[in-house]
mmCIF file of C-alpha atoms in Angstrom:
data_model
loop_
_atom_site.group_PDB
_atom_site.id
_atom_site.type_symbol
_atom_site.label_atom_id
_atom_site.label_comp_id
_atom_site.label_asym_id
_atom_site.label_seq_id
_atom_site.Cartn_x
_atom_site.Cartn_y
_atom_site.Cartn_z
ATOM 1 C CA MET A 1 87.624 25.109 35.308
ATOM 2 C CA THR A 2 89.828 27.821 33.951
ATOM 3 C CA GLU A 3 92.117 28.271 36.959
ATOM 4 C CA ALA A 4 95.370 26.426 37.500
ATOM 5 C CA HIS A 5 96.407 26.015 40.984
ATOM 6 C CA ALA A 6 97.160 23.188 43.492
ATOM 7 C CA HIS A 7 94.192 21.471 45.009
ATOM 8 C CA ASP A 8 94.677 19.678 48.298
ATOM 9 C CA THR A 9 92.066 16.858 48.276
ATOM 10 C CA ALA A 10 92.927 15.760 51.820
ATOM 11 C CA VAL A 11 92.159 19.218 53.181
ATOM 12 C CA SER A 12 89.065 19.787 51.223
ATOM 13 C CA SER A 13 87.351 16.493 52.024
ATOM 14 C CA GLY A 14 88.752 15.252 55.252
ATOM 15 C CA GLY A 15 90.932 12.705 53.594
ATOM 16 C CA ARG A 16 88.108 11.231 51.424
ATOM 17 C CA PRO A 17 88.324 12.678 47.973
ATOM 18 C CA ARG A 18 85.045 14.150 46.626
ATOM 19 C CA VAL A 19 84.426 13.142 43.069
ATOM 20 C CA VAL A 20 81.559 14.497 40.780
ATOM 21 C CA LEU A 21 80.754 11.881 38.107
ATOM 22 C CA GLY A 22 78.936 13.665 35.321
ATOM 23 C CA VAL A 23 77.099 11.455 32.893
ATOM 24 C CA SER A 24 75.878 12.774 29.547
ATOM 25 C CA GLY A 25 73.326 11.282 27.138
ATOM 26 C CA GLY A 26 75.171 8.637 25.163
ATOM 27 C CA ILE A 27 74.778 4.835 24.896
ATOM 28 C CA ALA A 28 78.121 4.445 26.741
ATOM 29 C CA ALA A 29 76.306 5.781 29.873
ATOM 30 C CA TYR A 30 75.878 2.273 31.074
ATOM 31 C CA LYS A 31 79.676 1.873 31.330
ATOM 32 C CA ALA A 32 79.753 4.791 33.751
ATOM 33 C CA ALA A 33 78.054 2.568 36.378
ATOM 34 C CA GLU A 34 81.303 0.495 36.446
ATOM 35 C CA LEU A 35 83.410 3.606 36.771
ATOM 36 C CA LEU A 36 81.171 4.631 39.697
ATOM 37 C CA ARG A 37 81.681 1.286 41.357
ATOM 38 C CA ARG A 38 85.421 1.574 41.131
ATOM 39 C CA PHE A 39 85.378 5.014 42.760
ATOM 40 C CA THR A 40 83.094 3.950 45.531
ATOM 41 C CA GLU A 41 84.912 0.806 46.361
ATOM 42 C CA SER A 42 88.224 2.610 46.512
ATOM 43 C CA GLY A 43 86.964 4.997 49.191
ATOM 44 C CA HIS A 44 86.000 8.035 47.148
ATOM 45 C CA ASP A 45 82.912 10.193 48.011
ATOM 46 C CA VAL A 46 80.990 10.292 44.625
ATOM 47 C CA THR A 47 78.100 12.573 43.631
ATOM 48 C CA VAL A 48 76.577 11.524 40.326
ATOM 49 C CA VAL A 49 75.147 14.292 38.174
ATOM 50 C CA PRO A 50 73.523 12.886 34.967
ATOM 51 C CA THR A 51 71.898 14.921 32.254
ATOM 52 C CA ALA A 52 68.317 14.469 31.497
ATOM 53 C CA ALA A 53 69.213 12.613 28.339
ATOM 54 C CA ALA A 54 71.587 10.316 30.303
ATOM 55 C CA LEU A 55 68.574 9.235 32.465
ATOM 56 C CA GLU A 56 67.051 7.855 29.219
ATOM 57 C CA PHE A 57 69.921 5.235 29.144
ATOM 58 C CA VAL A 58 70.410 4.601 32.897
ATOM 59 C CA GLY A 59 67.732 5.538 35.443
ATOM 60 C CA ALA A 60 68.263 7.614 38.597
ATOM 61 C CA PRO A 61 67.687 4.549 40.950
ATOM 62 C CA THR A 62 70.747 2.911 39.549
ATOM 63 C CA TRP A 63 73.046 5.903 40.244
ATOM 64 C CA ALA A 64 71.464 6.423 43.659
ATOM 65 C CA ALA A 65 71.965 2.816 44.708
ATOM 66 C CA LEU A 66 75.541 2.646 43.525
ATOM 67 C CA SER A 67 76.612 5.989 45.013
ATOM 68 C CA GLY A 68 74.604 5.987 48.122
ATOM 69 C CA LYS A 69 73.251 9.559 47.314
ATOM 70 C CA PRO A 70 70.130 11.028 45.767
ATOM 71 C CA VAL A 71 70.409 12.062 42.147
ATOM 72 C CA ALA A 72 69.179 15.201 40.556
ATOM 73 C CA THR A 73 69.695 16.718 37.154
ATOM 74 C CA ASP A 74 68.094 20.198 37.607
ATOM 75 C CA VAL A 75 69.092 23.065 39.809
ATOM 76 C CA TRP A 76 65.694 23.216 41.605
ATOM 77 C CA THR A 77 66.064 19.980 43.568
ATOM 78 C CA GLY A 78 67.271 20.991 47.119
ATOM 79 C CA VAL A 79 67.393 24.548 45.981
ATOM 80 C CA HIS A 80 68.019 25.781 49.511
ATOM 81 C CA GLU A 81 71.495 24.147 49.350
ATOM 82 C CA VAL A 82 72.270 26.005 46.055
ATOM 83 C CA PRO A 83 73.567 22.634 44.381
ATOM 84 C CA HIS A 84 74.544 24.309 41.118
ATOM 85 C CA VAL A 85 77.302 26.275 42.998
ATOM 86 C CA ARG A 86 78.014 23.920 46.023
ATOM 87 C CA ILE A 87 78.666 20.720 44.087
ATOM 88 C CA GLY A 88 81.443 22.175 41.923
ATOM 89 C CA GLN A 89 82.983 24.283 44.776
ATOM 90 C CA GLU A 90 83.392 21.309 47.033
ATOM 91 C CA ALA A 91 84.687 18.775 44.456
ATOM 92 C CA ASP A 92 88.241 17.480 44.340
ATOM 93 C CA LEU A 93 87.701 16.128 40.816
ATOM 94 C CA VAL A 94 84.961 16.296 38.213
ATOM 95 C CA VAL A 95 85.040 13.574 35.543
ATOM 96 C CA ILE A 96 82.461 13.430 32.668
ATOM 97 C CA ALA A 97 82.025 9.870 31.301
ATOM 98 C CA PRO A 98 80.788 9.743 28.674
ATOM 99 C CA ALA A 99 81.141 13.214 27.410
ATOM 100 C CA THR A 100 78.991 13.711 24.236
ATOM 101 C CA ALA A 101 79.782 16.114 21.454
ATOM 102 C CA ASP A 102 76.884 18.262 22.802
ATOM 103 C CA LEU A 103 78.208 18.347 26.378
ATOM 104 C CA LEU A 104 81.659 19.209 25.115
ATOM 105 C CA ALA A 105 80.240 22.125 23.069
ATOM 106 C CA LYS A 106 78.229 23.412 26.164
ATOM 107 C CA ALA A 107 81.332 23.239 28.374
ATOM 108 C CA THR A 108 83.429 25.035 25.843
ATOM 109 C CA HIS A 109 80.959 27.889 25.530
ATOM 110 C CA GLY A 110 80.148 28.207 29.168
ATOM 111 C CA GLN A 111 76.451 27.247 28.888
ATOM 112 C CA ALA A 112 74.777 26.312 32.118
ATOM 113 C CA ASP A 113 71.263 25.021 31.342
ATOM 114 C CA ASP A 114 71.326 22.181 33.833
ATOM 115 C CA LEU A 115 73.010 20.976 36.954
ATOM 116 C CA LEU A 116 76.019 19.363 35.296
ATOM 117 C CA THR A 117 77.009 22.351 33.139
ATOM 118 C CA SER A 118 76.467 24.690 36.084
ATOM 119 C CA THR A 119 78.664 22.514 38.145
ATOM 120 C CA LEU A 120 81.440 22.707 35.443
ATOM 121 C CA LEU A 121 81.305 26.440 35.676
ATOM 122 C CA THR A 122 81.872 26.465 39.446
ATOM 123 C CA ALA A 123 84.437 23.817 39.706
ATOM 124 C CA ARG A 124 87.982 24.907 40.522
ATOM 125 C CA CYS A 125 89.412 21.491 40.753
ATOM 126 C CA PRO A 126 90.785 19.177 37.997
ATOM 127 C CA VAL A 127 88.239 18.361 35.330
ATOM 128 C CA VAL A 128 88.501 15.235 33.123
ATOM 129 C CA PHE A 129 86.361 14.575 30.008
ATOM 130 C CA ALA A 130 86.159 10.996 28.622
ATOM 131 C CA PRO A 131 84.412 11.537 25.262
ATOM 132 C CA ALA A 132 82.269 8.920 23.481
ATOM 133 C CA MET A 133 80.512 9.473 20.089
ATOM 134 C CA HIS A 134 80.589 8.301 16.569
ATOM 135 C CA THR A 135 83.832 8.773 14.626
ATOM 136 C CA GLU A 136 82.279 11.343 12.310
ATOM 137 C CA MET A 137 81.266 13.482 15.316
ATOM 138 C CA TRP A 138 84.630 13.277 17.082
ATOM 139 C CA GLU A 139 86.480 14.212 13.833
ATOM 140 C CA HIS A 140 84.100 17.151 12.952
ATOM 141 C CA PRO A 141 85.954 20.501 12.952
ATOM 142 C CA ALA A 142 83.567 21.914 15.578
ATOM 143 C CA THR A 143 84.247 19.101 18.044
ATOM 144 C CA ARG A 144 88.012 19.254 17.458
ATOM 145 C CA ALA A 145 87.984 23.049 18.028
ATOM 146 C CA ASN A 146 85.938 22.615 21.162
ATOM 147 C CA VAL A 147 88.420 19.999 22.472
ATOM 148 C CA ALA A 148 91.358 22.244 21.655
ATOM 149 C CA THR A 149 89.727 25.032 23.509
ATOM 150 C CA LEU A 150 89.077 22.963 26.662
ATOM 151 C CA ARG A 151 92.679 21.672 26.634
ATOM 152 C CA GLU A 152 93.978 25.187 26.301
ATOM 153 C CA ARG A 153 92.071 26.038 29.436
ATOM 154 C CA GLY A 154 93.805 23.249 31.394
ATOM 155 C CA VAL A 155 91.079 20.652 31.143
ATOM 156 C CA LEU A 156 92.123 16.999 30.564
ATOM 157 C CA VAL A 157 90.180 15.653 27.589
ATOM 158 C CA ILE A 158 91.063 11.908 27.087
ATOM 159 C CA GLU A 159 91.326 10.652 23.620
ATOM 160 C CA PRO A 160 88.576 8.065 22.835
ATOM 161 C CA ALA A 161 89.437 4.569 22.036
ATOM 162 C CA GLU A 162 88.996 2.859 18.740
ATOM 163 C CA GLY A 163 86.656 -0.125 18.371
ATOM 164 C CA ARG A 164 82.974 -1.136 18.145
ATOM 165 C CA LEU A 165 80.530 1.704 18.347
ATOM 166 C CA THR A 166 76.797 1.806 18.252
ATOM 167 C CA GLY A 167 75.274 -0.761 15.827
ATOM 168 C CA LYS A 168 77.709 -2.090 13.247
ATOM 169 C CA ASP A 169 80.025 0.877 13.151
ATOM 170 C CA THR A 170 83.608 0.778 14.274
ATOM 171 C CA GLY A 171 86.201 3.520 14.579
ATOM 172 C CA LYS A 172 87.597 6.116 16.927
ATOM 173 C CA GLY A 173 85.034 7.342 19.367
ATOM 174 C CA ARG A 174 84.544 4.490 21.772
ATOM 175 C CA LEU A 175 84.553 5.207 25.516
ATOM 176 C CA PRO A 176 87.819 3.889 27.001
ATOM 177 C CA GLU A 177 87.395 1.002 29.434
ATOM 178 C CA PRO A 178 85.999 2.221 32.914
ATOM 179 C CA ASP A 179 89.022 0.629 34.737
ATOM 180 C CA GLU A 180 91.483 2.710 32.700
ATOM 181 C CA ILE A 181 89.380 5.960 32.993
ATOM 182 C CA PHE A 182 89.630 5.332 36.777
ATOM 183 C CA GLU A 183 93.356 4.989 36.594
ATOM 184 C CA VAL A 184 93.658 8.305 34.787
ATOM 185 C CA CYS A 185 91.492 9.944 37.378
ATOM 186 C CA ARG A 186 93.466 8.446 40.235
ATOM 187 C CA GLU A 187 96.646 9.850 38.593
ATOM 188 C CA VAL A 188 95.035 13.346 38.388
ATOM 189 C CA LEU A 189 93.878 13.192 42.076
ATOM 190 C CA THR A 190 97.355 12.031 43.229
ATOM 191 C CA ARG A 191 99.046 15.006 41.499
ATOM 192 C CA GLY A 192 96.321 17.339 42.882
ATOM 193 C CA THR A 193 96.739 20.102 40.213
ATOM 194 C CA THR A 194 94.647 21.556 37.486
ATOM 195 C CA THR A 195 97.616 22.152 35.216
ATOM 196 C CA PRO A 196 98.369 19.327 32.706
ATOM 197 C CA ASP A 197 102.059 20.241 32.367
ATOM 198 C CA LEU A 198 102.602 18.064 29.385
ATOM 199 C CA ALA A 199 99.558 19.476 27.379
ATOM 200 C CA GLY A 200 100.491 20.010 23.803
ATOM 201 C CA ARG A 201 103.484 17.626 23.997
ATOM 202 C CA ARG A 202 103.776 14.469 22.009
ATOM 203 C CA VAL A 203 105.520 11.592 23.778
ATOM 204 C CA VAL A 204 106.495 8.097 22.870
ATOM 205 C CA VAL A 205 106.838 5.311 25.448
ATOM 206 C CA SER A 206 108.018 1.747 24.748
ATOM 207 C CA ALA A 207 107.087 -1.065 27.013
ATOM 208 C CA GLY A 208 107.455 -4.841 27.419
ATOM 209 C CA GLY A 209 110.094 -7.246 26.033
ATOM 210 C CA THR A 210 110.853 -8.154 22.497
ATOM 211 C CA ARG A 211 110.968 -11.766 21.232
ATOM 212 C CA GLU A 212 113.476 -13.129 18.705
ATOM 213 C CA TYR A 213 112.124 -16.375 17.104
ATOM 214 C CA LEU A 214 114.130 -19.541 16.785
ATOM 215 C CA ASP A 215 111.363 -21.445 14.966
ATOM 216 C CA PRO A 216 107.588 -21.119 14.695
ATOM 217 C CA VAL A 217 107.065 -21.859 18.382
ATOM 218 C CA ARG A 218 110.174 -20.984 20.288
ATOM 219 C CA PHE A 219 111.755 -17.596 20.917
ATOM 220 C CA LEU A 220 114.446 -15.785 22.912
ATOM 221 C CA GLY A 221 112.793 -13.239 25.338
ATOM 222 C CA ASN A 222 113.009 -11.606 28.717
ATOM 223 C CA ARG A 223 110.927 -11.101 31.828
ATOM 224 C CA SER A 224 109.759 -7.516 31.121
ATOM 225 C CA SER A 225 106.015 -7.303 31.802
ATOM 226 C CA GLY A 226 105.400 -3.808 30.518
ATOM 227 C CA LEU A 227 103.979 -2.603 33.798
ATOM 228 C CA GLN A 228 106.429 0.413 34.062
ATOM 229 C CA GLY A 229 105.935 1.465 30.494
ATOM 230 C CA HIS A 230 102.167 1.317 30.877
ATOM 231 C CA ALA A 231 102.451 3.360 34.135
ATOM 232 C CA LEU A 232 104.517 5.977 32.122
ATOM 233 C CA ALA A 233 101.985 6.216 29.301
ATOM 234 C CA ARG A 234 99.135 6.513 31.667
ATOM 235 C CA ALA A 235 100.945 9.156 33.715
ATOM 236 C CA ALA A 236 101.767 11.126 30.596
ATOM 237 C CA ALA A 237 98.170 11.026 29.377
ATOM 238 C CA ALA A 238 96.965 12.218 32.808
ATOM 239 C CA ARG A 239 99.322 15.158 32.526
ATOM 240 C CA GLY A 240 97.945 16.138 29.120
ATOM 241 C CA ALA A 241 100.356 14.594 26.641
ATOM 242 C CA GLU A 242 99.458 13.027 23.358
ATOM 243 C CA VAL A 243 100.951 9.537 23.918
ATOM 244 C CA THR A 244 102.034 6.711 21.604
ATOM 245 C CA LEU A 245 102.689 3.473 23.463
ATOM 246 C CA ILE A 246 104.748 0.947 21.500
ATOM 247 C CA ALA A 247 104.096 -2.299 23.379
ATOM 248 C CA ALA A 248 106.177 -5.396 22.802
ATOM 249 C CA ASN A 249 104.297 -8.580 23.648
ATOM 250 C CA VAL A 250 102.366 -6.855 26.472
ATOM 251 C CA THR A 251 99.001 -8.394 27.577
ATOM 252 C CA LEU A 252 97.882 -5.473 29.806
ATOM 253 C CA PRO A 253 94.684 -3.383 28.977
ATOM 254 C CA ASP A 254 95.375 -0.373 26.804
ATOM 255 C CA PRO A 255 95.783 2.852 28.958
ATOM 256 C CA ALA A 256 92.943 5.326 28.378
ATOM 257 C CA GLY A 257 93.653 8.118 25.896
ATOM 258 C CA VAL A 258 96.868 6.464 24.512
ATOM 259 C CA LYS A 259 97.517 5.303 21.069
ATOM 260 C CA VAL A 260 98.873 1.720 21.239
ATOM 261 C CA VAL A 261 101.112 0.116 18.655
ATOM 262 C CA ARG A 262 101.913 -3.570 19.069
ATOM 263 C CA VAL A 263 105.222 -5.143 18.114
ATOM 264 C CA GLU A 264 107.038 -8.479 18.654
ATOM 265 C CA THR A 265 110.623 -8.281 17.600
ATOM 266 C CA THR A 266 113.397 -5.773 18.247
ATOM 267 C CA ALA A 267 113.455 -4.889 14.513
ATOM 268 C CA GLN A 268 109.688 -4.035 14.599
ATOM 269 C CA LEU A 269 110.191 -2.053 17.824
ATOM 270 C CA ARG A 270 112.940 -0.054 16.229
ATOM 271 C CA GLU A 271 110.888 0.724 13.091
ATOM 272 C CA GLU A 272 107.957 2.015 15.143
ATOM 273 C CA VAL A 273 110.044 3.918 17.651
ATOM 274 C CA VAL A 274 112.122 5.709 15.009
ATOM 275 C CA ALA A 275 108.870 6.569 13.027
ATOM 276 C CA ALA A 276 107.047 7.892 16.108
ATOM 277 C CA ALA A 277 110.067 9.811 17.403
ATOM 278 C CA ALA A 278 110.173 11.987 14.274
ATOM 279 C CA SER A 279 107.355 14.074 15.745
ATOM 280 C CA ALA A 280 107.853 13.450 19.512
ATOM 281 C CA ASP A 281 108.980 15.913 22.107
ATOM 282 C CA SER A 282 110.220 13.075 24.259
ATOM 283 C CA VAL A 283 110.894 9.350 23.899
ATOM 284 C CA VAL A 284 111.049 7.060 26.929
ATOM 285 C CA MET A 285 112.600 3.685 26.184
ATOM 286 C CA ALA A 286 111.109 1.491 29.024
ATOM 287 C CA ALA A 287 110.984 -1.668 26.840
ATOM 288 C CA ALA A 288 113.597 -4.361 27.150
ATOM 289 C CA PRO A 289 114.769 -5.052 23.609
ATOM 290 C CA ALA A 290 116.660 -8.292 23.133
ATOM 291 C CA ASP A 291 120.298 -7.621 22.621
ATOM 292 C CA PHE A 292 120.733 -10.635 20.271
ATOM 293 C CA ARG A 293 118.775 -12.569 17.729
ATOM 294 C CA PRO A 294 119.396 -15.760 15.888
ATOM 295 C CA VAL A 295 121.274 -15.553 12.558
ATOM 296 C CA SER A 296 118.685 -17.817 11.012
ATOM 297 C CA VAL A 297 115.163 -18.865 11.861
ATOM 298 C CA SER A 298 113.989 -22.369 11.240
ATOM 299 C CA ASP A 299 110.802 -22.617 9.154
ATOM 300 C CA ALA A 300 109.851 -25.786 10.923
ATOM 301 C CA LYS A 301 109.970 -26.661 14.720
ATOM 302 C CA ILE A 302 113.437 -27.714 15.730
ATOM 303 C CA LYS A 303 113.277 -31.318 16.683
ATOM 304 C CA ARG A 304 115.114 -33.199 19.559
ATOM 305 C CA ALA A 305 118.149 -35.012 18.443
ATOM 306 C CA ALA A 306 118.166 -38.791 19.001
ATOM 307 C CA ASP A 307 121.600 -38.584 20.560
ATOM 308 C CA GLY A 308 120.516 -35.975 23.125
ATOM 309 C CA SER A 309 122.677 -33.207 21.686
ATOM 310 C CA ALA A 310 121.387 -29.570 21.440
ATOM 311 C CA PRO A 311 121.503 -27.781 18.091
ATOM 312 C CA PRO A 312 123.895 -24.870 17.929
ATOM 313 C CA ILE A 313 122.300 -21.364 17.752
ATOM 314 C CA GLU A 314 124.373 -18.629 16.226
ATOM 315 C CA LEU A 315 123.495 -15.135 17.448
ATOM 316 C CA THR A 316 124.044 -11.603 16.006
ATOM 317 C CA GLN A 317 123.552 -8.264 17.751
ATOM 318 C CA ASN A 318 120.409 -6.427 17.368
ATOM 319 C CA PRO A 319 120.373 -2.643 16.503
ATOM 320 C CA ASP A 320 120.835 -0.347 19.635
ATOM 321 C CA ILE A 321 117.625 1.674 19.437
ATOM 322 C CA LEU A 322 118.412 3.974 22.388
ATOM 323 C CA HIS A 323 121.772 4.862 21.009
ATOM 324 C CA GLU A 324 120.375 5.569 17.558
ATOM 325 C CA ILE A 325 117.594 7.835 18.600
ATOM 326 C CA SER A 326 119.865 9.694 21.131
ATOM 327 C CA THR A 327 122.722 10.334 18.722
ATOM 328 C CA GLU A 328 120.502 11.101 15.770
ATOM 329 C CA ARG A 329 117.917 13.301 17.275
ATOM 330 C CA ALA A 330 114.729 13.744 15.111
ATOM 331 C CA ARG A 331 113.984 17.183 16.741
ATOM 332 C CA THR A 332 115.964 19.931 18.473
ATOM 333 C CA GLY A 333 115.261 19.864 22.180
ATOM 334 C CA GLN A 334 113.911 16.363 22.247
ATOM 335 C CA VAL A 335 114.346 14.705 25.556
ATOM 336 C CA ILE A 336 115.439 10.921 25.391
ATOM 337 C CA VAL A 337 115.011 8.657 28.482
ATOM 338 C CA GLY A 338 116.521 5.133 28.732
ATOM 339 C CA PHE A 339 116.245 2.404 31.243
ATOM 340 C CA ALA A 340 119.055 0.317 32.595
ATOM 341 C CA ALA A 341 118.270 -3.093 34.328
ATOM 342 C CA GLU A 342 121.654 -3.766 35.976
ATOM 343 C CA THR A 343 123.338 -6.258 38.306
ATOM 344 C CA GLY A 344 126.692 -5.313 39.569
ATOM 345 C CA ASP A 345 129.710 -7.535 38.839
ATOM 346 C CA ASP A 346 133.510 -7.611 39.170
ATOM 347 C CA THR A 347 133.847 -4.587 36.859
ATOM 348 C CA GLY A 348 131.711 -2.180 38.929
ATOM 349 C CA SER A 349 128.667 -1.519 40.969
ATOM 350 C CA VAL A 350 125.226 -1.041 39.558
ATOM 351 C CA LEU A 351 125.528 2.745 39.409
ATOM 352 C CA ASP A 352 129.134 2.485 37.959
ATOM 353 C CA LEU A 353 127.848 0.448 35.097
ATOM 354 C CA ALA A 354 124.799 2.716 34.663
ATOM 355 C CA ARG A 355 126.917 5.950 34.375
ATOM 356 C CA ALA A 356 129.040 4.290 31.828
ATOM 357 C CA LYS A 357 125.868 3.213 29.923
ATOM 358 C CA LEU A 358 124.455 6.751 30.066
ATOM 359 C CA ALA A 359 127.561 8.168 28.489
ATOM 360 C CA ARG A 360 127.617 5.435 25.952
ATOM 361 C CA LYS A 361 124.083 5.676 24.930
ATOM 362 C CA GLY A 362 123.984 9.440 24.723
ATOM 363 C CA CYS A 363 120.496 9.982 26.244
ATOM 364 C CA ASP A 364 119.451 12.679 28.500
ATOM 365 C CA LEU A 365 118.147 10.553 31.424
ATOM 366 C CA LEU A 366 118.797 7.011 32.461
ATOM 367 C CA VAL A 367 116.401 5.213 34.849
ATOM 368 C CA VAL A 368 118.617 2.582 36.699
ATOM 369 C CA ASN A 369 116.922 -0.440 38.227
ATOM 370 C CA ASP A 370 118.930 -2.978 40.413
ATOM 371 C CA VAL A 371 117.548 -6.273 39.110
ATOM 372 C CA THR A 372 119.689 -8.481 41.285
ATOM 373 C CA GLY A 373 117.596 -11.681 41.996
ATOM 374 C CA GLY A 374 114.994 -10.716 39.506
ATOM 375 C CA ALA A 375 113.725 -7.777 41.392
ATOM 376 C CA VAL A 376 111.325 -5.368 39.576
ATOM 377 C CA PHE A 377 110.011 -7.715 36.844
ATOM 378 C CA GLY A 378 106.299 -8.196 37.104
ATOM 379 C CA SER A 379 106.136 -6.290 40.434
ATOM 380 C CA PRO A 380 103.563 -3.499 40.974
ATOM 381 C CA ASP A 381 106.409 -1.640 42.809
ATOM 382 C CA ASN A 382 109.724 -0.181 41.737
ATOM 383 C CA GLU A 383 112.687 1.762 43.022
ATOM 384 C CA ALA A 384 115.314 3.496 40.968
ATOM 385 C CA VAL A 385 117.889 6.084 40.525
ATOM 386 C CA VAL A 386 117.407 8.637 37.695
ATOM 387 C CA LEU A 387 120.677 9.735 36.343
ATOM 388 C CA GLY A 388 121.042 12.866 34.166
ATOM 389 C CA ALA A 389 123.511 13.618 31.514
ATOM 390 C CA ASP A 390 124.053 16.797 33.362
ATOM 391 C CA GLY A 391 125.374 14.894 36.365
ATOM 392 C CA SER A 392 122.175 14.940 38.383
ATOM 393 C CA ALA A 393 120.971 11.885 40.275
ATOM 394 C CA VAL A 394 117.498 11.561 41.741
ATOM 395 C CA GLU A 395 116.910 8.572 44.098
ATOM 396 C CA VAL A 396 113.423 7.217 43.984
ATOM 397 C CA PRO A 397 112.501 4.972 46.959
ATOM 398 C CA ARG A 398 110.457 1.847 46.640
ATOM 399 C CA GLY A 399 106.901 2.713 45.734
ATOM 400 C CA SER A 400 104.399 2.303 43.004
ATOM 401 C CA LYS A 401 105.488 2.239 39.334
ATOM 402 C CA SER A 402 103.067 5.104 38.945
ATOM 403 C CA ALA A 403 105.015 7.126 41.372
ATOM 404 C CA LEU A 404 108.291 6.489 39.580
ATOM 405 C CA ALA A 405 106.614 7.400 36.347
ATOM 406 C CA HIS A 406 105.635 10.830 37.599
ATOM 407 C CA VAL A 407 109.187 11.349 38.906
ATOM 408 C CA ILE A 408 110.549 10.587 35.345
ATOM 409 C CA TRP A 409 107.983 12.996 33.704
ATOM 410 C CA ASP A 410 108.852 15.680 36.362
ATOM 411 C CA GLN A 411 112.446 15.373 35.079
ATOM 412 C CA VAL A 412 111.419 15.396 31.413
ATOM 413 C CA ALA A 413 109.017 18.354 31.850
ATOM 414 C CA ALA A 414 111.885 20.377 33.533
ATOM 415 C CA ARG A 415 114.043 19.773 30.585
ATOM 416 C CA LEU A 416 111.390 20.491 27.989
ATOM 417 C CA SER A 417 110.583 23.825 29.565
#
């Protein structure tokens, strides 16, 4: 758990990644059953290691049935196989969901009084904690100190979500949704390293497309789905960053461990981005802000004219957020990334137009998408060229938006270091 080195999952498990799912004793333990299902259905070999307290919430037969393996909590079951050492040694990933305050404290101080804590001491693969507890427990100085220590050791501790807790309580401390924990774990397994290279960094990502209202029901908008922005936020969280995602009209689930701020208009997007950029090491503007907005907005729905004519709509330019944060840097050394959805025309090719935009905006990196024919929007895949202000150009072949996100963060991390 304290070493940082590459870990080849394909070699260690014959192409089927071995995952240890640790479950500690919190009411959110029932959600871990869905996380287990996601792992097994996607082809992972999962060993569930619950604590004795976890079995008070979800019984061993449930874990055994879903994983296809016997379940034990103590070091004496199958002692001839030395499970307290073997399980951790053979794992490609250890994920604890939920991770209680007690479990975090034990992991921090190296206690090994059951099978799960012993496994943590022997694991040399990436380790992910998904905490779940009441807000007061999460915010207690002891818990915060434990989390900071674990992160310093290279462990990924996902920020808990905000929402309904046990009983009538609400606040920060809710277990992120199992699907999103799974996505973070998949990101970690794909990278195959115990080193969260963005640990201690604060990053801001914008996603989606803004709306500029004409009247109470109509607006000017664009086709941006927010998928790439969400992929960037999720990838940054998996690499240890503290992430703020500013989402413009996005209906996707919140990525695990990410603070989400919701906006609608370009003016709102600008306000939130500028505020968040003040303390950020990097800002990635993956959102598609509307370039124009109506000069005036009707208080009532605009009616059809009897003669069939259309009402004139006068437009004015919106502020250029990328240019503003690039030319008025909030912090020295801050890395700013823009996106360019381009189609070539008679003035130049897609890359010609993108290079001119890079120079005009003043950002450090520009991710260029050729959107001729509507490509990219709403698709799970993407291809791009990442242009650098230093003259570099990295071609990213068609693949998942997650893969592109990691290429972008690779470029950002290199410049931050």
